[in-house]
Amino acid sequence: TDTPTATATPRILCQVFAPQTTNVRSQPSINGALLGQYPQSTVMSVLGQERSAADGRIWYQIEAEVDGVTVSGGYVRSDQVAPVGGTCPTLP
């Protein structure tokens, strides 16, 4: 018989949404390549946070479902999105 294997599930820190069309970048920086844009009202799961060395802004590593496809690995600036039902943890 086959032995089931465990698949790691990313830890979700919080969820945010895009109040307007939001740029998604390849790195946590405005200099990161633009991967695309999430439409207004897109809900995103925050998988991690990083502070930009260039300007000190906090960026969220996110995952979202867009048109039925789960997209992960990009970054959005924390001040361009809003928390869903609460707050997101903050970096020191």
GROMACS .gro file of C-alpha atoms in nm:
model
   92
    1THR     CA    1   0.000   0.000   0.000
    2ASP     CA    2   0.104   0.359  -0.054
    3THR     CA    3   0.222   0.558   0.244
    4PRO     CA    4   0.072   0.906   0.264
    5THR     CA    5   0.316   1.194   0.277
    6ALA     CA    6   0.271   1.525   0.452
    7THR     CA    7   0.272   1.841   0.247
    8ALA     CA    8   0.390   2.151   0.430
    9THR     CA    9   0.128   2.423   0.452
   10PRO     CA   10   0.264   2.775   0.465
   11ARG     CA   11   0.195   2.957   0.790
   12ILE     CA   12  -0.042   3.246   0.728
   13LEU     CA   13   0.037   3.550   0.944
   14CYS     CA   14  -0.278   3.738   0.848
   15GLN     CA   15  -0.492   3.830   0.549
   16VAL     CA   16  -0.503   4.162   0.367
   17PHE     CA   17  -0.698   4.302   0.074
   18ALA     CA   18  -0.625   4.546  -0.203
   19PRO     CA   19  -0.836   4.864  -0.172
   20GLN     CA   20  -0.712   4.953  -0.522
   21THR     CA   21  -0.515   4.778  -0.797
   22THR     CA   22  -0.190   4.671  -0.628
   23ASN     CA   23   0.154   4.605  -0.780
   24VAL     CA   24   0.317   4.270  -0.703
   25ARG     CA   25   0.697   4.265  -0.712
   26SER     CA   26   0.955   3.986  -0.729
   27GLN     CA   27   1.151   4.128  -0.434
   28PRO     CA   28   1.060   4.341  -0.132
   29SER     CA   29   1.162   4.666  -0.302
   30ILE     CA   30   1.020   4.916  -0.551
   31ASN     CA   31   1.321   4.815  -0.762
   32GLY     CA   32   1.203   4.452  -0.772
   33ALA     CA   33   1.069   4.336  -1.107
   34LEU     CA   34   0.696   4.400  -1.150
   35LEU     CA   35   0.533   4.056  -1.166
   36GLY     CA   36   0.186   4.194  -1.224
   37GLN     CA   37  -0.102   4.359  -1.046
   38TYR     CA   38  -0.378   4.228  -0.823
   39PRO     CA   39  -0.720   4.376  -0.895
   40GLN     CA   40  -0.906   4.587  -0.640
   41SER     CA   41  -1.063   4.381  -0.357
   42THR     CA   42  -0.825   4.084  -0.400
   43VAL     CA   43  -0.776   3.906  -0.065
   44MET     CA   44  -0.418   3.794  -0.002
   45SER     CA   45  -0.264   3.568   0.261
   46VAL     CA   46   0.051   3.711   0.418
   47LEU     CA   47   0.318   3.438   0.443
   48GLY     CA   48   0.605   3.658   0.558
   49GLN     CA   49   0.729   4.012   0.609
   50GLU     CA   50   1.052   4.189   0.520
   51ARG     CA   51   1.178   4.540   0.575
   52SER     CA   52   1.333   4.705   0.268
   53ALA     CA   53   1.697   4.796   0.325
   54ALA     CA   54   1.658   5.082   0.077
   55ASP     CA   55   1.377   5.277   0.245
   56GLY     CA   56   1.271   5.088   0.560
   57ARG     CA   57   0.921   5.006   0.433
   58ILE     CA   58   0.760   4.675   0.524
   59TRP     CA   59   0.673   4.437   0.244
   60TYR     CA   60   0.444   4.133   0.267
   61GLN     CA   61   0.523   3.807   0.091
   62ILE     CA   62   0.181   3.702  -0.028
   63GLU     CA   63  -0.031   3.432  -0.182
   64ALA     CA   64  -0.368   3.495  -0.345
   65GLU     CA   65  -0.625   3.330  -0.565
   66VAL     CA   66  -0.690   3.521  -0.886
   67ASP     CA   67  -0.934   3.388  -1.145
   68GLY     CA   68  -0.927   3.044  -0.980
   69VAL     CA   69  -0.546   3.017  -0.982
   70THR     CA   70  -0.335   3.035  -0.664
   71VAL     CA   71  -0.045   3.273  -0.713
   72SER     CA   72   0.236   3.294  -0.457
   73GLY     CA   73   0.586   3.427  -0.417
   74GLY     CA   74   0.537   3.796  -0.484
   75TYR     CA   75   0.561   4.096  -0.253
   76VAL     CA   76   0.327   4.390  -0.191
   77ARG     CA   77   0.400   4.699   0.016
   78SER     CA   78   0.220   4.690   0.349
   79ASP     CA   79   0.095   5.047   0.313
   80GLN     CA   80  -0.081   4.958  -0.015
   81VAL     CA   81  -0.311   4.696   0.141
   82ALA     CA   82  -0.548   4.680   0.439
   83PRO     CA   83  -0.592   4.400   0.698
   84VAL     CA   84  -0.898   4.177   0.683
   85GLY     CA   85  -1.076   4.156   1.017
   86GLY     CA   86  -0.799   4.274   1.246
   87THR     CA   87  -0.433   4.358   1.220
   88CYS     CA   88  -0.117   4.199   1.092
   89PRO     CA   89   0.182   4.145   1.318
   90THR     CA   90   0.448   4.412   1.280
   91LEU     CA   91   0.822   4.382   1.255
   92PRO     CA   92   1.028   4.542   1.532
   0.00000   0.00000   0.00000
